[in-house]
GROMACS .gro file of C-alpha atoms in nm:
model
  427
    1MET     CA    1  -6.858  -0.344  -5.714
    2ARG     CA    2  -7.182  -0.433  -5.540
    3GLN     CA    3  -7.175  -0.671  -5.246
    4ILE     CA    4  -7.401  -0.775  -4.961
    5ILE     CA    5  -7.309  -0.816  -4.596
    6ARG     CA    6  -7.550  -1.055  -4.428
    7ALA     CA    7  -7.505  -1.014  -4.052
    8ALA     CA    8  -7.688  -1.186  -3.771
    9ARG     CA    9  -7.651  -0.896  -3.529
   10VAL     CA   10  -7.607  -0.531  -3.635
   11PHE     CA   11  -7.568  -0.231  -3.407
   12ASP     CA   12  -7.610   0.057  -3.651
   13GLY     CA   13  -7.453   0.327  -3.432
   14GLY     CA   14  -7.773   0.521  -3.382
   15GLY     CA   15  -7.863   0.370  -3.046
   16ALA     CA   16  -8.128   0.114  -3.148
   17ALA     CA   17  -8.102  -0.245  -3.024
   18PRO     CA   18  -7.905  -0.480  -3.249
   19GLU     CA   19  -8.094  -0.689  -3.501
   20PRO     CA   20  -8.023  -0.902  -3.810
   21ALA     CA   21  -7.972  -0.707  -4.130
   22GLU     CA   22  -7.856  -0.727  -4.488
   23ILE     CA   23  -7.639  -0.435  -4.594
   24VAL     CA   24  -7.594  -0.357  -4.960
   25LEU     CA   25  -7.270  -0.189  -5.066
   26ASP     CA   26  -7.172  -0.023  -5.391
   27ASP     CA   27  -6.797   0.027  -5.399
   28ASP     CA   28  -6.708   0.219  -5.079
   29ARG     CA   29  -7.062   0.327  -4.984
   30ILE     CA   30  -7.368   0.175  -4.820
   31VAL     CA   31  -7.665   0.194  -5.056
   32GLY     CA   32  -7.920  -0.009  -4.862
   33VAL     CA   33  -7.991  -0.151  -4.518
   34HIS     CA   34  -8.264  -0.416  -4.494
   35ARG     CA   35  -8.373  -0.545  -4.154
   36GLY     CA   36  -8.401  -0.920  -4.120
   37GLN     CA   37  -8.258  -1.200  -4.331
   38GLY     CA   38  -8.339  -1.306  -4.686
   39THR     CA   39  -8.500  -0.974  -4.775
   40VAL     CA   40  -8.261  -0.873  -5.055
   41ALA     CA   41  -8.310  -1.017  -5.400
   42LEU     CA   42  -7.976  -1.154  -5.513
   43GLY     CA   43  -7.839  -1.058  -5.851
   44GLY     CA   44  -7.493  -1.205  -5.852
   45GLU     CA   45  -7.348  -0.976  -5.584
   46ALA     CA   46  -7.062  -1.098  -5.367
   47ILE     CA   47  -7.195  -1.201  -5.026
   48LEU     CA   48  -7.016  -1.177  -4.693
   49ASP     CA   49  -7.198  -1.398  -4.443
   50LEU     CA   50  -7.147  -1.308  -4.076
   51PRO     CA   51  -7.356  -1.556  -3.876
   52ARG     CA   52  -7.190  -1.474  -3.544
   53GLY     CA   53  -7.070  -1.167  -3.360
   54THR     CA   54  -7.187  -0.806  -3.355
   55LEU     CA   55  -7.135  -0.576  -3.653
   56LEU     CA   56  -7.072  -0.211  -3.564
   57PRO     CA   57  -6.997   0.097  -3.772
   58GLY     CA   58  -6.627   0.172  -3.795
   59LEU     CA   59  -6.529   0.340  -3.468
   60ILE     CA   60  -6.422   0.705  -3.440
   61ASP     CA   61  -6.153   0.853  -3.215
   62ALA     CA   62  -6.227   1.225  -3.209
   63HIS     CA   63  -5.903   1.334  -3.042
   64VAL     CA   64  -5.566   1.191  -3.137
   65HIS     CA   65  -5.221   1.329  -3.213
   66LEU     CA   66  -5.078   1.111  -3.483
   67LEU     CA   67  -4.723   1.241  -3.445
   68GLY     CA   68  -4.677   1.070  -3.106
   69SER     CA   69  -4.713   0.706  -3.007
   70GLY     CA   70  -4.802   0.748  -2.639
   71LYS     CA   71  -4.535   0.497  -2.540
   72PRO     CA   72  -4.298   0.581  -2.253
   73GLY     CA   73  -4.000   0.780  -2.371
   74ASP     CA   74  -4.165   0.904  -2.690
   75SER     CA   75  -4.010   1.236  -2.789
   76ALA     CA   76  -4.278   1.364  -3.026
   77PHE     CA   77  -4.342   1.680  -2.823
   78GLY     CA   78  -4.108   1.931  -2.666
   79VAL     CA   79  -3.756   1.817  -2.742
   80GLY     CA   80  -3.894   1.614  -3.032
   81ASP     CA   81  -3.925   1.937  -3.226
   82LEU     CA   82  -3.546   1.959  -3.214
   83LEU     CA   83  -3.469   1.592  -3.278
   84ASN     CA   84  -3.723   1.471  -3.536
   85SER     CA   85  -3.700   1.554  -3.904
   86ILE     CA   86  -4.012   1.632  -4.104
   87PRO     CA   87  -3.997   1.292  -4.281
   88THR     CA   88  -3.966   1.121  -3.941
   89VAL     CA   89  -4.272   1.305  -3.810
   90THR     CA   90  -4.472   1.204  -4.117
   91LEU     CA   91  -4.367   0.839  -4.097
   92ASN     CA   92  -4.456   0.833  -3.727
   93CYS     CA   93  -4.800   0.968  -3.815
   94PHE     CA   94  -4.843   0.690  -4.070
   95ARG     CA   95  -4.738   0.419  -3.822
   96ASN     CA   96  -4.973   0.543  -3.552
   97ALA     CA   97  -5.263   0.579  -3.794
   98GLN     CA   98  -5.219   0.216  -3.897
   99GLN     CA   99  -5.242   0.104  -3.537
  100ASP     CA  100  -5.566   0.298  -3.491
  101LEU     CA  101  -5.713   0.137  -3.803
  102MET     CA  102  -5.617  -0.215  -3.694
  103ALA     CA  103  -5.797  -0.148  -3.365
  104GLY     CA  104  -6.122  -0.082  -3.553
  105PHE     CA  105  -6.102   0.297  -3.557
  106THR     CA  106  -6.164   0.367  -3.922
  107THR     CA  107  -6.184   0.744  -3.863
  108VAL     CA  108  -5.964   0.961  -3.641
  109ARG     CA  109  -5.961   1.334  -3.578
  110ASP     CA  110  -5.610   1.470  -3.539
  111ALA     CA  111  -5.627   1.753  -3.287
  112ALA     CA  112  -5.299   1.926  -3.382
  113CYS     CA  113  -4.994   1.807  -3.568
  114ARG     CA  114  -4.662   1.945  -3.692
  115TYR     CA  115  -4.555   2.061  -4.038
  116TYR     CA  116  -4.900   1.974  -4.183
  117ALA     CA  117  -4.801   1.608  -4.181
  118ASP     CA  118  -5.163   1.524  -4.098
  119ILE     CA  119  -5.277   1.692  -4.421
  120ALA     CA  120  -5.024   1.504  -4.634
  121LEU     CA  121  -5.124   1.173  -4.477
  122ARG     CA  122  -5.497   1.245  -4.502
  123ASP     CA  123  -5.465   1.320  -4.872
  124ALA     CA  124  -5.242   1.023  -4.950
  125ILE     CA  125  -5.485   0.783  -4.782
  126ALA     CA  126  -5.783   0.945  -4.955
  127ARG     CA  127  -5.611   0.902  -5.294
  128GLY     CA  128  -5.550   0.535  -5.221
  129ASP     CA  129  -5.173   0.573  -5.219
  130MET     CA  130  -5.149   0.394  -4.885
  131PRO     CA  131  -5.380   0.227  -4.634
  132GLY     CA  132  -5.505   0.407  -4.328
  133PRO     CA  133  -5.806   0.546  -4.146
  134ARG     CA  134  -6.000   0.849  -4.259
  135ILE     CA  135  -5.831   1.150  -4.098
  136TRP     CA  136  -6.012   1.470  -3.999
  137THR     CA  137  -5.744   1.736  -3.976
  138CYS     CA  138  -5.679   2.078  -3.822
  139GLY     CA  139  -5.316   2.127  -3.924
  140LEU     CA  140  -5.151   2.347  -3.662
  141GLY     CA  141  -5.313   2.402  -3.326
  142ILE     CA  142  -5.347   2.776  -3.264
  143THR     CA  143  -5.180   2.892  -2.945
  144SER     CA  144  -5.037   3.209  -2.788
  145THR     CA  145  -4.690   3.313  -2.681
  146THR     CA  146  -4.581   3.071  -2.405
  147GLY     CA  147  -4.915   2.896  -2.450
  148HIS     CA  148  -4.987   2.526  -2.422
  149MET     CA  149  -4.876   2.452  -2.779
  150ASP     CA  150  -4.605   2.719  -2.817
  151ARG     CA  151  -4.322   2.511  -2.963
  152GLU     CA  152  -4.053   2.758  -2.852
  153LYS     CA  153  -4.140   2.781  -2.483
  154ILE     CA  154  -3.890   2.506  -2.399
  155LEU     CA  155  -3.601   2.693  -2.565
  156PRO     CA  156  -3.354   2.943  -2.423
  157PRO     CA  157  -3.418   3.298  -2.548
  158HIS     CA  158  -3.139   3.297  -2.807
  159LEU     CA  159  -3.288   3.004  -3.001
  160SER     CA  160  -3.594   2.969  -3.224
  161LEU     CA  161  -3.752   2.687  -3.421
  162PRO     CA  162  -3.796   2.696  -3.797
  163GLY     CA  163  -4.108   2.567  -3.963
  164PRO     CA  164  -4.472   2.673  -3.956
  165SER     CA  165  -4.635   2.777  -3.632
  166ALA     CA  166  -4.965   2.935  -3.538
  167VAL     CA  167  -4.904   3.174  -3.248
  168ALA     CA  168  -5.177   3.433  -3.208
  169ASP     CA  169  -5.154   3.716  -2.954
  170GLY     CA  170  -5.450   3.923  -3.063
  171PRO     CA  171  -5.762   3.920  -3.281
  172GLU     CA  172  -5.591   3.991  -3.613
  173GLU     CA  173  -5.319   3.735  -3.549
  174ALA     CA  174  -5.589   3.482  -3.465
  175ARG     CA  175  -5.767   3.547  -3.794
  176LYS     CA  176  -5.437   3.511  -3.977
  177ALA     CA  177  -5.363   3.182  -3.799
  178VAL     CA  178  -5.701   3.045  -3.909
  179ARG     CA  179  -5.632   3.151  -4.267
  180LEU     CA  180  -5.286   2.992  -4.256
  181ASN     CA  181  -5.449   2.659  -4.177
  182LEU     CA  182  -5.717   2.712  -4.442
  183ARG     CA  183  -5.438   2.743  -4.698
  184TYR     CA  184  -5.392   2.367  -4.656
  185ASP     CA  185  -5.765   2.285  -4.659
  186VAL     CA  186  -5.799   2.176  -4.298
  187ASP     CA  187  -6.127   2.016  -4.190
  188PHE     CA  188  -6.166   2.205  -3.861
  189ILE     CA  189  -5.987   2.455  -3.638
  190LYS     CA  190  -5.835   2.379  -3.296
  191PHE     CA  191  -5.703   2.636  -3.049
  192ASN     CA  192  -5.612   2.660  -2.682
  193ALA     CA  193  -5.862   2.847  -2.467
  194THR     CA  194  -5.693   2.759  -2.138
  195LEU     CA  195  -5.356   2.647  -2.009
  196THR     CA  196  -5.236   2.517  -1.675
  197GLU     CA  197  -4.859   2.552  -1.696
  198HIS     CA  198  -4.837   2.895  -1.529
  199VAL     CA  199  -5.084   2.843  -1.244
  200ARG     CA  200  -4.986   2.495  -1.121
  201ARG     CA  201  -4.727   2.639  -0.883
  202TYR     CA  202  -5.007   2.837  -0.715
  203GLU     CA  203  -5.232   2.528  -0.694
  204GLY     CA  204  -5.452   2.670  -0.967
  205TYR     CA  205  -5.667   2.470  -1.206
  206CYS     CA  206  -5.626   2.666  -1.530
  207ALA     CA  207  -5.605   3.018  -1.673
  208PRO     CA  208  -5.723   3.171  -2.000
  209GLU     CA  209  -5.467   3.142  -2.278
  210MET     CA  210  -5.622   3.410  -2.502
  211THR     CA  211  -5.843   3.712  -2.448
  212ALA     CA  212  -6.215   3.692  -2.513
  213GLU     CA  213  -6.170   3.923  -2.814
  214THR     CA  214  -5.903   3.697  -2.963
  215MET     CA  215  -6.119   3.388  -2.924
  216ALA     CA  216  -6.420   3.562  -3.077
  217ALA     CA  217  -6.222   3.674  -3.382
  218LEU     CA  218  -6.077   3.325  -3.430
  219ILE     CA  219  -6.414   3.152  -3.407
  220ASP     CA  220  -6.580   3.408  -3.637
  221GLU     CA  221  -6.309   3.363  -3.900
  222ALA     CA  222  -6.338   2.985  -3.893
  223HIS     CA  223  -6.717   2.989  -3.906
  224TRP     CA  224  -6.713   3.230  -4.200
  225HIS     CA  225  -6.524   2.962  -4.391
  226GLY     CA  226  -6.750   2.675  -4.287
  227ARG     CA  227  -6.516   2.516  -4.033
  228THR     CA  228  -6.616   2.403  -3.687
  229VAL     CA  229  -6.394   2.504  -3.396
  230THR     CA  230  -6.292   2.312  -3.088
  231ALA     CA  231  -6.074   2.423  -2.799
  232HIS     CA  232  -5.840   2.273  -2.546
  233ALA     CA  233  -6.022   2.407  -2.239
  234TYR     CA  234  -6.029   2.276  -1.884
  235GLY     CA  235  -6.274   2.535  -1.746
  236GLY     CA  236  -6.269   2.879  -1.590
  237ASP     CA  237  -6.291   3.209  -1.777
  238GLY     CA  238  -6.127   3.061  -2.086
  239ALA     CA  239  -6.409   2.812  -2.127
  240THR     CA  240  -6.669   3.082  -2.057
  241TRP     CA  241  -6.528   3.314  -2.321
  242ALA     CA  242  -6.505   3.034  -2.579
  243LEU     CA  243  -6.867   2.933  -2.515
  244ASP     CA  244  -6.986   3.293  -2.532
  245ALA     CA  245  -6.812   3.324  -2.870
  246GLY     CA  246  -7.003   3.024  -3.006
  247ILE     CA  247  -6.742   2.750  -3.000
  248ASP     CA  248  -6.855   2.410  -3.134
  249GLY     CA  249  -6.659   2.179  -2.904
  250ILE     CA  250  -6.462   2.161  -2.580
  251GLU     CA  251  -6.172   1.918  -2.535
  252HIS     CA  252  -6.094   1.781  -2.187
  253GLY     CA  253  -6.318   2.008  -1.976
  254PHE     CA  254  -6.219   1.849  -1.646
  255TYR     CA  255  -6.317   2.157  -1.441
  256LEU     CA  256  -6.629   2.275  -1.623
  257THR     CA  257  -6.902   2.401  -1.392
  258ASP     CA  258  -7.274   2.336  -1.413
  259ALA     CA  259  -7.312   2.681  -1.567
  260HIS     CA  260  -7.067   2.584  -1.843
  261LEU     CA  261  -7.239   2.251  -1.902
  262GLU     CA  262  -7.586   2.403  -1.910
  263GLN     CA  263  -7.469   2.656  -2.169
  264MET     CA  264  -7.311   2.375  -2.373
  265ALA     CA  265  -7.638   2.181  -2.366
  266ARG     CA  266  -7.834   2.488  -2.479
  267GLN     CA  267  -7.592   2.569  -2.759
  268GLY     CA  268  -7.526   2.214  -2.875
  269THR     CA  269  -7.155   2.239  -2.789
  270VAL     CA  270  -7.001   1.892  -2.771
  271LEU     CA  271  -6.767   1.765  -2.500
  272CYS     CA  272  -6.475   1.537  -2.579
  273PRO     CA  273  -6.360   1.451  -2.224
  274THR     CA  274  -6.045   1.249  -2.312
  275LEU     CA  275  -6.076   1.040  -1.997
  276SER     CA  276  -5.801   0.808  -2.120
  277VAL     CA  277  -5.546   1.066  -2.007
  278VAL     CA  278  -5.666   1.068  -1.646
  279GLY     CA  279  -5.724   0.694  -1.659
  280LYS     CA  280  -5.357   0.646  -1.737
  281PHE     CA  281  -5.263   0.906  -1.474
  282ARG     CA  282  -5.450   0.694  -1.221
  283GLU     CA  283  -5.305   0.367  -1.349
  284HIS     CA  284  -4.939   0.465  -1.386
  285GLY     CA  285  -4.896   0.744  -1.131
  286GLN     CA  286  -4.594   0.967  -1.172
  287LYS     CA  287  -4.461   0.751  -1.457
  288ALA     CA  288  -4.735   0.910  -1.670
  289LEU     CA  289  -4.600   1.260  -1.605
  290PRO     CA  290  -4.331   1.429  -1.816
  291PRO     CA  291  -4.002   1.510  -1.646
  292GLY     CA  292  -3.925   1.862  -1.535
  293ALA     CA  293  -4.276   1.955  -1.420
  294PRO     CA  294  -4.252   1.973  -1.039
  295HIS     CA  295  -4.606   2.101  -0.979
  296LEU     CA  296  -4.783   1.864  -1.217
  297GLU     CA  297  -4.840   1.587  -0.962
  298ALA     CA  298  -5.076   1.802  -0.754
  299TRP     CA  299  -5.260   1.908  -1.070
  300ARG     CA  300  -5.283   1.542  -1.174
  301GLN     CA  301  -5.464   1.463  -0.851
  302LYS     CA  302  -5.714   1.741  -0.920
  303ALA     CA  303  -5.776   1.600  -1.267
  304ILE     CA  304  -5.838   1.250  -1.132
  305ALA     CA  305  -6.077   1.390  -0.871
  306ASN     CA  306  -6.284   1.583  -1.126
  307ALA     CA  307  -6.271   1.434  -1.476
  308TRP     CA  308  -6.516   1.144  -1.447
  309LYS     CA  309  -6.744   1.348  -1.224
  310THR     CA  310  -6.762   1.629  -1.480
  311ALA     CA  311  -6.827   1.394  -1.771
  312GLY     CA  312  -7.105   1.225  -1.576
  313ARG     CA  313  -7.258   1.560  -1.487
  314ALA     CA  314  -7.239   1.662  -1.853
  315ARG     CA  315  -7.443   1.356  -1.943
  316GLU     CA  316  -7.701   1.437  -1.675
  317LEU     CA  317  -7.740   1.792  -1.809
  318GLY     CA  318  -7.781   1.681  -2.170
  319VAL     CA  319  -7.442   1.770  -2.316
  320LYS     CA  320  -7.345   1.574  -2.627
  321ILE     CA  321  -7.040   1.363  -2.540
  322ILE     CA  322  -6.804   1.218  -2.799
  323CYS     CA  323  -6.523   0.964  -2.778
  324GLY     CA  324  -6.167   1.092  -2.800
  325THR     CA  325  -5.856   0.947  -2.635
  326ASP     CA  326  -5.584   1.214  -2.670
  327ALA     CA  327  -5.365   0.933  -2.803
  328ALA     CA  328  -4.996   1.031  -2.789
  329MET     CA  329  -5.019   1.147  -2.427
  330PRO     CA  330  -4.820   0.931  -2.181
  331TYR     CA  331  -4.943   0.569  -2.194
  332VAL     CA  332  -5.240   0.669  -2.416
  333ILE     CA  333  -5.123   0.448  -2.700
  334HIS     CA  334  -5.247   0.431  -3.056
  335GLY     CA  335  -5.418   0.099  -3.112
  336GLU     CA  336  -5.560   0.098  -2.759
  337ASN     CA  337  -5.825   0.358  -2.839
  338ALA     CA  338  -6.121   0.151  -2.712
  339TYR     CA  339  -6.002   0.215  -2.356
  340GLU     CA  340  -6.180   0.552  -2.383
  341ILE     CA  341  -6.516   0.382  -2.440
  342ALA     CA  342  -6.474   0.197  -2.109
  343MET     CA  343  -6.380   0.525  -1.939
  344LEU     CA  344  -6.703   0.682  -2.065
  345VAL     CA  345  -6.900   0.396  -1.912
  346GLU     CA  346  -6.714   0.451  -1.586
  347ALA     CA  347  -6.826   0.816  -1.601
  348GLY     CA  348  -7.189   0.708  -1.611
  349LEU     CA  349  -7.276   0.660  -1.978
  350THR     CA  350  -7.461   0.342  -2.063
  351THR     CA  351  -7.280   0.103  -2.294
  352THR     CA  352  -7.516   0.205  -2.573
  353GLU     CA  353  -7.444   0.574  -2.512
  354ALA     CA  354  -7.071   0.511  -2.505
  355LEU     CA  355  -7.085   0.323  -2.837
  356VAL     CA  356  -7.293   0.603  -2.990
  357ALA     CA  357  -7.028   0.847  -2.864
  358ALA     CA  358  -6.771   0.648  -3.067
  359THR     CA  359  -6.988   0.620  -3.379
  360SER     CA  360  -7.278   0.840  -3.491
  361GLY     CA  361  -7.238   1.082  -3.200
  362ALA     CA  362  -6.874   1.141  -3.283
  363ALA     CA  363  -6.954   1.181  -3.654
  364ALA     CA  364  -7.211   1.450  -3.573
  365GLY     CA  365  -6.987   1.611  -3.313
  366ILE     CA  366  -6.693   1.657  -3.550
  367ALA     CA  367  -6.918   1.744  -3.848
  368PHE     CA  368  -6.814   1.444  -4.059
  369PRO     CA  369  -7.156   1.315  -4.168
  370GLU     CA  370  -7.033   1.038  -4.399
  371VAL     CA  371  -6.915   0.809  -4.119
  372GLY     CA  372  -7.037   0.665  -3.790
  373LEU     CA  373  -7.367   0.505  -3.892
  374ILE     CA  374  -7.472   0.196  -4.085
  375ALA     CA  375  -7.711   0.375  -4.319
  376PRO     CA  376  -7.745   0.449  -4.691
  377GLY     CA  377  -7.504   0.713  -4.812
  378ARG     CA  378  -7.243   0.652  -4.543
  379PHE     CA  379  -6.901   0.503  -4.603
  380ALA     CA  380  -6.894   0.124  -4.579
  381ASP     CA  381  -6.681   0.113  -4.265
  382PHE     CA  382  -6.746  -0.168  -4.015
  383VAL     CA  383  -6.606  -0.363  -3.723
  384LEU     CA  384  -6.716  -0.720  -3.652
  385VAL     CA  385  -6.682  -0.805  -3.283
  386ASP     CA  386  -6.665  -1.160  -3.149
  387GLY     CA  387  -6.910  -1.105  -2.867
  388ASP     CA  388  -7.150  -0.841  -2.741
  389PRO     CA  389  -6.993  -0.499  -2.672
  390LEU     CA  390  -7.329  -0.376  -2.545
  391ALA     CA  391  -7.291  -0.617  -2.255
  392ASP     CA  392  -6.921  -0.546  -2.201
  393VAL     CA  393  -6.745  -0.265  -2.389
  394THR     CA  394  -6.404  -0.380  -2.266
  395ILE     CA  395  -6.421  -0.657  -2.528
  396LEU     CA  396  -6.330  -0.388  -2.782
  397GLN     CA  397  -5.985  -0.360  -2.622
  398ASP     CA  398  -5.900  -0.718  -2.721
  399LEU     CA  399  -5.778  -0.711  -3.081
  400ASP     CA  400  -5.833  -1.086  -3.110
  401LYS     CA  401  -6.205  -1.015  -3.059
  402LEU     CA  402  -6.212  -0.768  -3.349
  403ALA     CA  403  -6.272  -1.035  -3.609
  404LEU     CA  404  -6.302  -0.801  -3.906
  405VAL     CA  405  -6.219  -0.440  -3.977
  406ILE     CA  406  -6.367  -0.312  -4.302
  407LYS     CA  407  -6.299   0.031  -4.451
  408GLY     CA  408  -6.470   0.148  -4.768
  409GLY     CA  409  -6.607  -0.201  -4.832
  410GLN     CA  410  -6.262  -0.361  -4.820
  411ILE     CA  411  -6.140  -0.592  -4.546
  412VAL     CA  412  -5.830  -0.436  -4.389
  413ALA     CA  413  -5.797  -0.673  -4.090
  414ASP     CA  414  -5.924  -1.032  -4.082
  415ARG     CA  415  -5.887  -1.226  -3.756
  416ARG     CA  416  -6.170  -1.474  -3.819
  417ASP     CA  417  -6.120  -1.841  -3.748
  418PRO     CA  418  -6.208  -2.014  -4.077
  419SER     CA  419  -6.277  -2.343  -3.897
  420THR     CA  420  -6.585  -2.191  -3.730
  421SER     CA  421  -6.722  -2.003  -4.035
  422GLY     CA  422  -6.770  -1.719  -3.794
  423VAL     CA  423  -6.552  -1.505  -3.576
  424GLY     CA  424  -6.253  -1.546  -3.353
  425LYS     CA  425  -5.878  -1.550  -3.372
  426ARG     CA  426  -5.737  -1.668  -3.700
  427ALA     CA  427  -5.548  -1.994  -3.665
   0.00000   0.00000   0.00000
């Protein structure tokens, strides 16, 4: 069905100043964007008039974990592997994805799940079986024995966990772990280049989780099959080896050096700094730390001291920065994703740059070219904001100010006030 959105103020996600536009949709795609008003010849199409507010592309969160809520006491990780059934994990993923969508995030990238629940949910939403955001999936995060995502490291030695895992302790195991994920048609590959758990007691920042040869084999295998690769990497040798092997993205990166950042800028490697995690560390103190980690408080202070500084330096050196929350970490709650955009501004990005990082920049950074921009050929995903997020990005954290959320040309959340014929909280 063809329809026209006639909006008084459109920020297209590419960085240009907002302006009036008429956007022509055909089913779930944008087929035309015409600057100004009254430029499209009408032929009986349905018209959605938006005389107030700012229309944005649907927002993108490039780093979530759908299996966890982020609320205090959530048991998605660690002991959750013992307590939660596979159906429970999948239903939790569905619930959290809905909250992201209602907050205007029409696309999310799940940066490691369990039991391929992310794949099942992605496919069900894509078929139209249930509502939800578009999900960019990696299946299982690839780790090493006693690595950051080794599910069995919390267990006594006489116990093991059933179910799929992706533990790689050498180049051939890394290639096999990539192929295991490809069996389920993942969209990208995620692995751990560094971990902190074993060096915190010595006041260390991070250590490599895999050898340089293992990382190189993993990245080669993924690239052979057309998948981009991103890594959990705070800095140090692990980040160096991943960059030397041609990695496409770095997650977190709190302790990256100028040498790392300069190499990222040269290579086009994107940074997803997940500042929401340290923002919640700062806000909630030790309540945002898991129990049973006696050396984590000192490491938390290092993260707070470095994260914003590193992200700001990355911007100065020309690194492409994308928006990702790490939702599911303590107090990083699904549905509150726009907090990350404010954290990027705190790090030194302009409001325009931060919005690009959550729209077209994120789409390019995760290699999902059908989202993130109001342009012909893209999915018809939009958020109508009651106000000007370019003046104050924190407005995006107020759900009552998100007057409309549209995915694939269909309204999925409508908070407009009909008495004003514009935007605002529905009466």
